[in-house]
Amino acid sequence: MNETITCNKCGQEFMLDRHRFGSIHEGDFVVQYFACPACGERYHVFTSDKEMRELVGRRKAVQAQIRMGHAKKFNRKTLRKYEQELERIKRKQEKMMPTLKATGEKILHGEGGGQDA
């Protein structure tokens, strides 16, 4: 990941690498972010709760089943079943994202009082 980012707060340009990422745990929520090295401004990346983390795990498992199904030439009906499950998971995640993002932004910008990890 060698992307150059310009901080909206201070204008500093910096490379986005894994050392710039952090997370805050508050209750059931985990908020992932990256921060500007110059001013410390935090930028939201992803917020999850228990349900979202379970969906992420299930989505990865279904994607692996689909890859294996293609490699082993599963019948089309079986592959379609996996693909439908994947789409169901994606729709559920997309529906949850706006609420989780709003909660994550509140936690990230000090309205929740979480702890850095």
mmCIF file of C-alpha atoms in Angstrom:
data_model
loop_
_atom_site.group_PDB
_atom_site.id
_atom_site.type_symbol
_atom_site.label_atom_id
_atom_site.label_comp_id
_atom_site.label_asym_id
_atom_site.label_seq_id
_atom_site.Cartn_x
_atom_site.Cartn_y
_atom_site.Cartn_z
ATOM 1 C CA MET A 1 0.000 0.000 0.000
ATOM 2 C CA ASN A 2 2.021 3.002 -1.234
ATOM 3 C CA GLU A 3 -0.663 5.644 -1.586
ATOM 4 C CA THR A 4 0.088 9.302 -0.849
ATOM 5 C CA ILE A 5 -2.504 11.010 1.328
ATOM 6 C CA THR A 6 -2.922 14.745 1.960
ATOM 7 C CA CYS A 7 -4.299 15.581 5.404
ATOM 8 C CA ASN A 8 -7.471 17.665 5.224
ATOM 9 C CA LYS A 9 -6.606 19.346 8.522
ATOM 10 C CA CYS A 10 -2.938 20.378 8.164
ATOM 11 C CA GLY A 11 -2.127 19.754 4.483
ATOM 12 C CA GLN A 12 0.746 17.352 5.252
ATOM 13 C CA GLU A 13 1.360 14.706 2.588
ATOM 14 C CA PHE A 14 2.251 11.232 3.809
ATOM 15 C CA MET A 15 2.423 7.657 2.652
ATOM 16 C CA LEU A 16 -0.340 5.384 3.829
ATOM 17 C CA ASP A 17 1.288 2.310 5.309
ATOM 18 C CA ARG A 18 0.374 -0.173 8.024
ATOM 19 C CA HIS A 19 2.134 1.858 10.712
ATOM 20 C CA ARG A 20 -0.411 4.648 10.289
ATOM 21 C CA PHE A 21 -3.357 2.398 11.162
ATOM 22 C CA GLY A 22 -4.905 1.916 14.571
ATOM 23 C CA SER A 23 -8.104 0.793 16.217
ATOM 24 C CA ILE A 24 -10.352 1.828 19.064
ATOM 25 C CA HIS A 25 -12.394 -0.721 20.975
ATOM 26 C CA GLU A 26 -15.546 0.517 22.662
ATOM 27 C CA GLY A 27 -18.000 -2.031 23.948
ATOM 28 C CA ASP A 28 -18.937 -4.258 21.024
ATOM 29 C CA PHE A 29 -17.526 -1.821 18.457
ATOM 30 C CA VAL A 30 -14.097 -1.843 16.823
ATOM 31 C CA VAL A 31 -13.243 1.310 14.872
ATOM 32 C CA GLN A 32 -10.308 1.084 12.464
ATOM 33 C CA TYR A 33 -8.629 4.280 11.299
ATOM 34 C CA PHE A 34 -5.417 5.825 9.991
ATOM 35 C CA ALA A 35 -3.848 9.000 11.336
ATOM 36 C CA CYS A 36 -1.839 11.913 9.975
ATOM 37 C CA PRO A 37 1.733 11.758 11.339
ATOM 38 C CA ALA A 38 1.966 15.554 11.530
ATOM 39 C CA CYS A 39 -1.209 16.576 13.364
ATOM 40 C CA GLY A 40 -2.742 13.267 14.440
ATOM 41 C CA GLU A 41 -6.026 13.788 12.568
ATOM 42 C CA ARG A 42 -7.820 10.425 12.436
ATOM 43 C CA TYR A 43 -9.610 9.137 9.348
ATOM 44 C CA HIS A 44 -12.289 6.454 9.611
ATOM 45 C CA VAL A 45 -11.665 3.224 7.699
ATOM 46 C CA PHE A 46 -14.125 0.637 9.035
ATOM 47 C CA THR A 47 -16.353 0.049 12.049
ATOM 48 C CA SER A 48 -17.581 -3.373 13.052
ATOM 49 C CA ASP A 49 -19.719 -4.911 15.735
ATOM 50 C CA LYS A 50 -20.156 -8.588 16.582
ATOM 51 C CA GLU A 51 -22.698 -9.145 13.812
ATOM 52 C CA MET A 52 -20.539 -7.450 11.158
ATOM 53 C CA ARG A 53 -17.460 -9.433 12.207
ATOM 54 C CA GLU A 54 -19.478 -12.655 11.915
ATOM 55 C CA LEU A 55 -20.670 -11.596 8.451
ATOM 56 C CA VAL A 56 -17.092 -10.784 7.381
ATOM 57 C CA GLY A 57 -15.991 -14.256 8.491
ATOM 58 C CA ARG A 58 -18.931 -15.921 6.755
ATOM 59 C CA ARG A 59 -18.289 -13.909 3.575
ATOM 60 C CA LYS A 60 -14.647 -15.039 3.484
ATOM 61 C CA ALA A 61 -15.719 -18.656 3.977
ATOM 62 C CA VAL A 62 -18.291 -18.471 1.159
ATOM 63 C CA GLN A 63 -15.765 -16.796 -1.155
ATOM 64 C CA ALA A 64 -13.351 -19.662 -0.434
ATOM 65 C CA GLN A 65 -16.099 -22.178 -1.209
ATOM 66 C CA ILE A 66 -16.757 -20.458 -4.532
ATOM 67 C CA ARG A 67 -13.047 -20.467 -5.442
ATOM 68 C CA MET A 68 -12.783 -24.138 -4.519
ATOM 69 C CA GLY A 69 -15.975 -24.876 -6.436
ATOM 70 C CA HIS A 70 -14.551 -23.337 -9.595
ATOM 71 C CA ALA A 71 -11.218 -25.136 -9.155
ATOM 72 C CA LYS A 72 -12.890 -28.494 -8.573
ATOM 73 C CA LYS A 73 -15.573 -27.850 -11.191
ATOM 74 C CA PHE A 74 -18.596 -28.129 -8.875
ATOM 75 C CA ASN A 75 -21.920 -28.316 -10.685
ATOM 76 C CA ARG A 76 -23.502 -25.010 -11.606
ATOM 77 C CA LYS A 77 -26.413 -25.409 -9.172
ATOM 78 C CA THR A 78 -24.045 -25.748 -6.208
ATOM 79 C CA LEU A 79 -21.959 -22.765 -7.303
ATOM 80 C CA ARG A 80 -25.120 -20.698 -7.763
ATOM 81 C CA LYS A 81 -26.181 -21.530 -4.189
ATOM 82 C CA TYR A 82 -22.847 -20.196 -2.873
ATOM 83 C CA GLU A 83 -23.095 -17.102 -5.070
ATOM 84 C CA GLN A 84 -26.608 -16.364 -3.781
ATOM 85 C CA GLU A 85 -25.381 -16.714 -0.190
ATOM 86 C CA LEU A 86 -22.525 -14.313 -0.937
ATOM 87 C CA GLU A 87 -24.943 -11.744 -2.385
ATOM 88 C CA ARG A 88 -27.221 -12.076 0.662
ATOM 89 C CA ILE A 89 -24.268 -11.399 2.971
ATOM 90 C CA LYS A 90 -23.136 -8.402 0.883
ATOM 91 C CA ARG A 91 -26.634 -6.872 0.960
ATOM 92 C CA LYS A 92 -26.843 -7.272 4.722
ATOM 93 C CA GLN A 93 -23.404 -5.677 5.187
ATOM 94 C CA GLU A 94 -24.297 -2.761 2.897
ATOM 95 C CA LYS A 95 -27.473 -2.159 4.890
ATOM 96 C CA MET A 96 -25.501 -2.079 8.162
ATOM 97 C CA MET A 97 -22.649 0.159 6.937
ATOM 98 C CA PRO A 98 -24.211 3.645 7.287
ATOM 99 C CA THR A 99 -25.176 3.110 10.934
ATOM 100 C CA LEU A 100 -21.828 1.516 11.798
ATOM 101 C CA LYS A 101 -19.929 4.313 10.056
ATOM 102 C CA ALA A 102 -21.868 7.001 11.949
ATOM 103 C CA THR A 103 -21.184 5.218 15.243
ATOM 104 C CA GLY A 104 -17.503 4.816 14.323
ATOM 105 C CA GLU A 105 -17.153 8.505 13.471
ATOM 106 C CA LYS A 106 -18.627 9.461 16.863
ATOM 107 C CA ILE A 107 -16.234 7.122 18.687
ATOM 108 C CA LEU A 108 -13.257 8.201 16.582
ATOM 109 C CA HIS A 109 -13.764 11.896 17.151
ATOM 110 C CA GLY A 110 -14.172 11.714 20.898
ATOM 111 C CA GLU A 111 -17.928 11.463 21.302
ATOM 112 C CA GLY A 112 -17.703 7.901 22.606
ATOM 113 C CA GLY A 113 -14.649 7.788 24.873
ATOM 114 C CA GLY A 114 -13.165 4.550 23.543
ATOM 115 C CA GLN A 115 -9.699 3.202 24.230
ATOM 116 C CA ASP A 116 -6.883 2.948 21.702
ATOM 117 C CA ALA A 117 -5.573 -0.517 20.938
#
